[in-house]
Coordinates of C-alpha atoms in Angstrom, one line a residue:
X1108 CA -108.8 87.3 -10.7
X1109 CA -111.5 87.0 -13.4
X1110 CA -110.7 86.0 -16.6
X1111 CA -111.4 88.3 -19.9
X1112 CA -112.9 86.6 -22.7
X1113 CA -111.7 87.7 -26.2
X1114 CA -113.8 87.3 -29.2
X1115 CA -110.7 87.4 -31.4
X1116 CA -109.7 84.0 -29.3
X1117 CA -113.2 82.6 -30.2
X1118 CA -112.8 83.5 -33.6
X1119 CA -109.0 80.9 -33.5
X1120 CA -111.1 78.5 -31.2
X1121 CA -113.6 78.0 -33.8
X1122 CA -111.4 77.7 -37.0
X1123 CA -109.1 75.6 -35.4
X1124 CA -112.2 73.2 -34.7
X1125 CA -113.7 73.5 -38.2
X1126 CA -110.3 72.6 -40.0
X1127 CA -108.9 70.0 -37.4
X1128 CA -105.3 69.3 -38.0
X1129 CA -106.0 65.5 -38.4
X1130 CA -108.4 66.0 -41.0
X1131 CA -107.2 64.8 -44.6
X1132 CA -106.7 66.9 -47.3
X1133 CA -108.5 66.8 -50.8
X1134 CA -107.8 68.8 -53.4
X1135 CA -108.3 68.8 -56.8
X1136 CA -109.7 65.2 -56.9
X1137 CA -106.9 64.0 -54.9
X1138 CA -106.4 62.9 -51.3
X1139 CA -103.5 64.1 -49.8
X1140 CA -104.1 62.5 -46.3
X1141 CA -103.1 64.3 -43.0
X1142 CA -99.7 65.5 -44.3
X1143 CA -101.4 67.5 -46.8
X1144 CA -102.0 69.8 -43.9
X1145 CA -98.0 71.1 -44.6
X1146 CA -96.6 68.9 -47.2
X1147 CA -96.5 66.3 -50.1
X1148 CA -94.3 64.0 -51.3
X1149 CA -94.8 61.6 -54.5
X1150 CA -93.2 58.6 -55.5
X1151 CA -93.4 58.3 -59.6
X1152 CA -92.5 55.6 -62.2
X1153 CA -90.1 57.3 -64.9
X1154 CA -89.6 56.6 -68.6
X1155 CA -86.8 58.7 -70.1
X1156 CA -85.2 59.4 -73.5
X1157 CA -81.3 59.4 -74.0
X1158 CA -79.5 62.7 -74.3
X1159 CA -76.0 63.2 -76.0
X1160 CA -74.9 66.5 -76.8
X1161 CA -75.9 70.2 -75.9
X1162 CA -78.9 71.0 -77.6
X1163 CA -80.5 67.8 -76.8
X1164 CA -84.3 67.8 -75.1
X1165 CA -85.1 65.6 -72.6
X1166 CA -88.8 63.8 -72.6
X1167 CA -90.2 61.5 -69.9
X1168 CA -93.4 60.5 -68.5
X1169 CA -94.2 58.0 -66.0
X1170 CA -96.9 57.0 -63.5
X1171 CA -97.5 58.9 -60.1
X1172 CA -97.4 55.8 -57.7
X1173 CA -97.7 57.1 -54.0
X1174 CA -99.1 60.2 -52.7
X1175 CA -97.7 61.1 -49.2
X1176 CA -97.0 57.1 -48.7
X1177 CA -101.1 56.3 -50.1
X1178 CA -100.8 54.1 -53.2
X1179 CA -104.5 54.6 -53.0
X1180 CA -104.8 58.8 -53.3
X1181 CA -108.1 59.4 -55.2
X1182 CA -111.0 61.5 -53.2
X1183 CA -113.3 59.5 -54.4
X1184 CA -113.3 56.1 -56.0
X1185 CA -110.6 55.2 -58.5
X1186 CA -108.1 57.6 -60.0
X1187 CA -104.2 57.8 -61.4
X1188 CA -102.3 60.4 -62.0
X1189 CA -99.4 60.6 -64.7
X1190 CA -96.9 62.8 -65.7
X1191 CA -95.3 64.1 -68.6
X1192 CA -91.7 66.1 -69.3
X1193 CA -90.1 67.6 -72.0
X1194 CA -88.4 70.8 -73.1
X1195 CA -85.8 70.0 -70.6
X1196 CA -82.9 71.8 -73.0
X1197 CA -79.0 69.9 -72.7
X1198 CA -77.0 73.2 -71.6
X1199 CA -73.7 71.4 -70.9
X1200 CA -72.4 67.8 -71.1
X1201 CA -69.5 66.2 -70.1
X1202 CA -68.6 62.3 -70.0
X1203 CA -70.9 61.8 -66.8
X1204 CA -72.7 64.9 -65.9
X1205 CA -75.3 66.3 -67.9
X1206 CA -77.1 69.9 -67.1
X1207 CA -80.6 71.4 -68.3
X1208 CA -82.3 74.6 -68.2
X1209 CA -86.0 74.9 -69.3
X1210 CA -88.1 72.0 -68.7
X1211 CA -91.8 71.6 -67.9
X1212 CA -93.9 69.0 -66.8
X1213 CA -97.5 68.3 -67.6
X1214 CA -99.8 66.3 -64.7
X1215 CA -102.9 64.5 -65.9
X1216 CA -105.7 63.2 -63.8
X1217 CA -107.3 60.1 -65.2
X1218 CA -110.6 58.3 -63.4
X1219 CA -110.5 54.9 -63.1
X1220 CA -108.2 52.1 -62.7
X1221 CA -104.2 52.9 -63.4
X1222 CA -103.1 52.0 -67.0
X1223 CA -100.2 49.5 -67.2
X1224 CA -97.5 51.4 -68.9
X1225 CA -95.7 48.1 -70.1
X1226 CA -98.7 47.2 -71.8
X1227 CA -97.1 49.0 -75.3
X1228 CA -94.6 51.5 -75.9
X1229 CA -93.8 55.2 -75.1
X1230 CA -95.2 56.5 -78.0
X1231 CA -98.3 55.2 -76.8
X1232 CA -98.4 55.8 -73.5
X1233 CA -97.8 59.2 -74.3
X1234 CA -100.4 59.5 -76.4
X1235 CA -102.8 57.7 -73.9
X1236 CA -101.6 60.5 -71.0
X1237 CA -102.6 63.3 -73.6
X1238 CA -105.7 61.9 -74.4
X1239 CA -108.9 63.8 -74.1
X1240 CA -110.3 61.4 -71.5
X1241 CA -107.2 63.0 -68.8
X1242 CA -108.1 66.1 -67.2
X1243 CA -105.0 68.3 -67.1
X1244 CA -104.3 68.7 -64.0
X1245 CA -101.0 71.4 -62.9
X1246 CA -98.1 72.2 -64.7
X1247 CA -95.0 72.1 -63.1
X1248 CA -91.8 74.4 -65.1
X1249 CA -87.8 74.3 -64.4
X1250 CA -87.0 76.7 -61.4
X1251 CA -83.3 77.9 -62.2
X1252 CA -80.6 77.1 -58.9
X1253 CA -77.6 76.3 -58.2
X1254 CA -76.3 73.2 -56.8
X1255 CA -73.4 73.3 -54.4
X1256 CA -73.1 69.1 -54.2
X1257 CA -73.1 69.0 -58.0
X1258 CA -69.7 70.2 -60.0
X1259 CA -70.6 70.8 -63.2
X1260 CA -70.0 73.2 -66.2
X1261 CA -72.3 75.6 -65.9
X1262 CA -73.0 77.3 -62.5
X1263 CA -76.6 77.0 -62.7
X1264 CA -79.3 74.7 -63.8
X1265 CA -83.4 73.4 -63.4
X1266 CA -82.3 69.9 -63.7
X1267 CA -78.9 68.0 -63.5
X1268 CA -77.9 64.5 -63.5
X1269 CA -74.5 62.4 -62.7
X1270 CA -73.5 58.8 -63.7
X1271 CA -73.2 56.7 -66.9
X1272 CA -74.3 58.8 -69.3
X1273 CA -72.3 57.0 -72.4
X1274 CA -71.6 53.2 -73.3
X1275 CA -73.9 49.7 -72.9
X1276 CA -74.4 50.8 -69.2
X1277 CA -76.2 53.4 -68.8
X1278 CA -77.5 54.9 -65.5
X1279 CA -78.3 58.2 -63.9
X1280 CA -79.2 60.5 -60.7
X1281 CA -80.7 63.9 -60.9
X1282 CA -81.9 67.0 -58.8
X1283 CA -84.2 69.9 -60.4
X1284 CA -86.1 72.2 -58.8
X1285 CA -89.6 73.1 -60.1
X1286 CA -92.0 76.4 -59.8
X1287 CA -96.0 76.2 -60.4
X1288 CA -97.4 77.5 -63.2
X1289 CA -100.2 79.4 -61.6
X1290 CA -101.5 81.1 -64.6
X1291 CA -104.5 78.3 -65.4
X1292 CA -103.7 78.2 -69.0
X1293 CA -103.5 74.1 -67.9
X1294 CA -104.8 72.4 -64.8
X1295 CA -106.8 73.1 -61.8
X1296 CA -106.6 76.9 -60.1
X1297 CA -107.2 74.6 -56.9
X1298 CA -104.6 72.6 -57.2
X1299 CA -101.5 75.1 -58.3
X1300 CA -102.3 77.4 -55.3
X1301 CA -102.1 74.5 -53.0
X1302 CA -98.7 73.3 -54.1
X1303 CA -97.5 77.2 -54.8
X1304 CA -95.1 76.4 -51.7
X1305 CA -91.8 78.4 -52.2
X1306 CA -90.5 76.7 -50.1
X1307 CA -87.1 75.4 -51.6
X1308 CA -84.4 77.6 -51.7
X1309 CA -82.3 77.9 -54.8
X1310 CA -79.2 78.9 -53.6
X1311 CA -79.7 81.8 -55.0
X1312 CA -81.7 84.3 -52.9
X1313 CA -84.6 82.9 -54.3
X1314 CA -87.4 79.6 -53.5
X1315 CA -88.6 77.0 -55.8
X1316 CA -92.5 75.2 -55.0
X1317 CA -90.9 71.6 -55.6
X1318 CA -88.1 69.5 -55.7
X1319 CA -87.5 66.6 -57.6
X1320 CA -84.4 64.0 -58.0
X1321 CA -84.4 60.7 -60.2
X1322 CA -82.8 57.4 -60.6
X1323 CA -82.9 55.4 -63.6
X1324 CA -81.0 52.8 -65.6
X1325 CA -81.1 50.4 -69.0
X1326 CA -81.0 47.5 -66.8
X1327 CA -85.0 46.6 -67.6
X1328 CA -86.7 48.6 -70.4
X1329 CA -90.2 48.9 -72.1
X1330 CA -89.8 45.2 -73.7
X1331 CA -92.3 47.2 -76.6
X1332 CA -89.9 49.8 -77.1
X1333 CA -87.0 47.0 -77.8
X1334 CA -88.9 45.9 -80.8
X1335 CA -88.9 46.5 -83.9
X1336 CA -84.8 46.2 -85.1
X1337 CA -83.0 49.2 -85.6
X1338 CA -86.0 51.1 -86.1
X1339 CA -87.2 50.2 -82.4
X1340 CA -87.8 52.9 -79.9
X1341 CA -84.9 51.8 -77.7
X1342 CA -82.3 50.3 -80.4
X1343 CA -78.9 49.9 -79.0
X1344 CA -79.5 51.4 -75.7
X1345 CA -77.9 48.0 -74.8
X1346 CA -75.0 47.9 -76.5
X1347 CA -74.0 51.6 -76.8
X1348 CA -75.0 52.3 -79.9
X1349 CA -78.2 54.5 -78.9
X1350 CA -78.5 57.8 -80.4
X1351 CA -80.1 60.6 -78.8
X1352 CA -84.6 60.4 -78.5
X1353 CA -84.1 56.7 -78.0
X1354 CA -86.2 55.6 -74.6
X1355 CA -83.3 54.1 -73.0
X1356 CA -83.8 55.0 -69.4
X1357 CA -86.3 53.2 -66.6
X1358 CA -86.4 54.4 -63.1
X1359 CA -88.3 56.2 -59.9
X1360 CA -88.6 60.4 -60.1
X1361 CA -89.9 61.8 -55.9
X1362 CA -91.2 65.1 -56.0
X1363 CA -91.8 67.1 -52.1
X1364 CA -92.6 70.4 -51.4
X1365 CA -94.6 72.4 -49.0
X1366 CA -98.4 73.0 -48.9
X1367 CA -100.7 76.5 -48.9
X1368 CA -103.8 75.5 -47.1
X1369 CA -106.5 78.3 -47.0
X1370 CA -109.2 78.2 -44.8
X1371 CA -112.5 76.6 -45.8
X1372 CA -115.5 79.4 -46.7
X1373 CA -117.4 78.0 -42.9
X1374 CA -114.0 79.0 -40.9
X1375 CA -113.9 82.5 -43.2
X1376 CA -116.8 82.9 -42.1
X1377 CA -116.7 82.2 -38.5
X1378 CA -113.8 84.6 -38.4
X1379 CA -115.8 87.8 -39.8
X1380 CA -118.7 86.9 -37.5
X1381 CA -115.9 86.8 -34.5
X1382 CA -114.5 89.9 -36.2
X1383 CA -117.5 91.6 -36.4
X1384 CA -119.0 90.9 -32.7
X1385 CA -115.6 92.1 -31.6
X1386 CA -116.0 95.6 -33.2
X1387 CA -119.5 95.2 -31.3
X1388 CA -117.8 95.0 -28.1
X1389 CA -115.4 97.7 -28.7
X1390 CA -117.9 100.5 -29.5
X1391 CA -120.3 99.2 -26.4
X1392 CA -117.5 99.7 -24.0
X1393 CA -116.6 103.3 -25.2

């Protein structure tokens, strides 16, 4: 029996050998290595201010250390990217669970080699992630959802967190959920419809782009922020005597979500050509 051939086959032969699934993916200045084909997952230093009562806003910023298990994620040469929250509103607070609605977080691209965040304190490493020389990069806002592991207040949330929340101990785990800004007003067009996922439900009936959890303690802090007496960025996040703004928190925030690859321009355009000689074929055989 003889075998048909199918242009429309061609046409998935030869875009499936222009984008080859081991192939790594760069976008927006950044390699996302093979993965990148359906996924990413970040690893992230995190810096974050004490919160106390409702009405509170959460601020944090931190360094993005791993990109899909690379420590080394640039395109091309040397590159770091770094983050920074805020507007993450205290909804509800109890002795050890805290929730948040709002939030939004700011991604900055930065050539060269990575800054050492320890090298002076928050206030100045935020201004040095703001600075001019960053190229903004995506913007990331608090996707509302409801957690059934966390028991809390309120029934919903973008961001909550459990632990030691109060006292000379302090210490903390979260879970948020994050949408892409995909309006352009900040960052790369590139970059926010490659991580415009929707792939994490929200409990719901809806999907979040990204989730994030955290984990962070006053075990070791900025030793910058610790000086300067009472006036000092993290005074008496030690001894319990903190109020709320002071940067008494150090830890790891992970962000993962899925991917939307579209196909280069050459495989577009290997598919119309397919496209097109198929509609040849059809009106020669009628």
């Amino acid at each position: 029996m003889s075998k048909i051939f199918s242009p429309l086959a061609a046409a998935a032969l030869a875009v499936a050998i222009s984008t080859p699934a081991t192939a790594d993916v760069v976008v927006g200045g950044i390699n996302f290595g093979v993965l990148g084909n359906t996924a990413h997952i970040e690893t992230a230093t995190l810096a974050e201010t004490l919160v106390k009562s409702v009405g509170d806003k959460l601020e944090g910023y931190g360094l993005v250390t791993t990109i899909n298990g690379a420590s080394s994620y640039c395109g091309v040469g040397s590159c770091s990217l770094y983050y920074h929250t805020y507007n993450y509103n205290v909804a509800a607070i109890g002795a050890s669970k805290v929730q948040f609605t709002g939030g939004v977080i700011d991604i900055f691209l930065m050539a060269g080699a990575p800054i050492n965040l320890f090298a002076q304190n928050s206030l100045a490493n935020l201004a040095l992630i703001s600075t001019p020389g960053m190229t903004p990069w995506v913007r990331l806002t608090g996707h509302t959802f409801g957690d059934p592991l966390f028991v809390g207040i309120l029934p919903t949330q973008t961001l909550n967190g459990e632990g030691s929340l109060t006292g000379a101990s302090l210490s903390e785990t979260g879970r948020g959920q994050l949408d892409v800004d995909t309006s352009n007003v900040f960052g790369l067009a590139a970059v926010s419809a490659y991580l415009n996922g929707n792939s994490i439900g929200d409990n719901l009936g809806g999907f979040a782009d990204i989730v994030l959890t955290t984990s962070a303690n006053n075990n070791v802090l900025n030793p910058f922020d610790e000086l300067g007496g009472p006036a000092a960025l993290a005074a008496g996040c030690k001894d319990g005597t903190a109020v709320s703004g002071k940067w008494c928190l150090q830890g790891t925030l992970n962000t993962r979500g899925a991917t939307v690859l579209l196909p280069e321009p050459t495989s577009l355009a290997l598919v119309g050509i397919a496209l097109a000689g198929a509609g040849l074929v059809r009106r020669r055989r009628k």
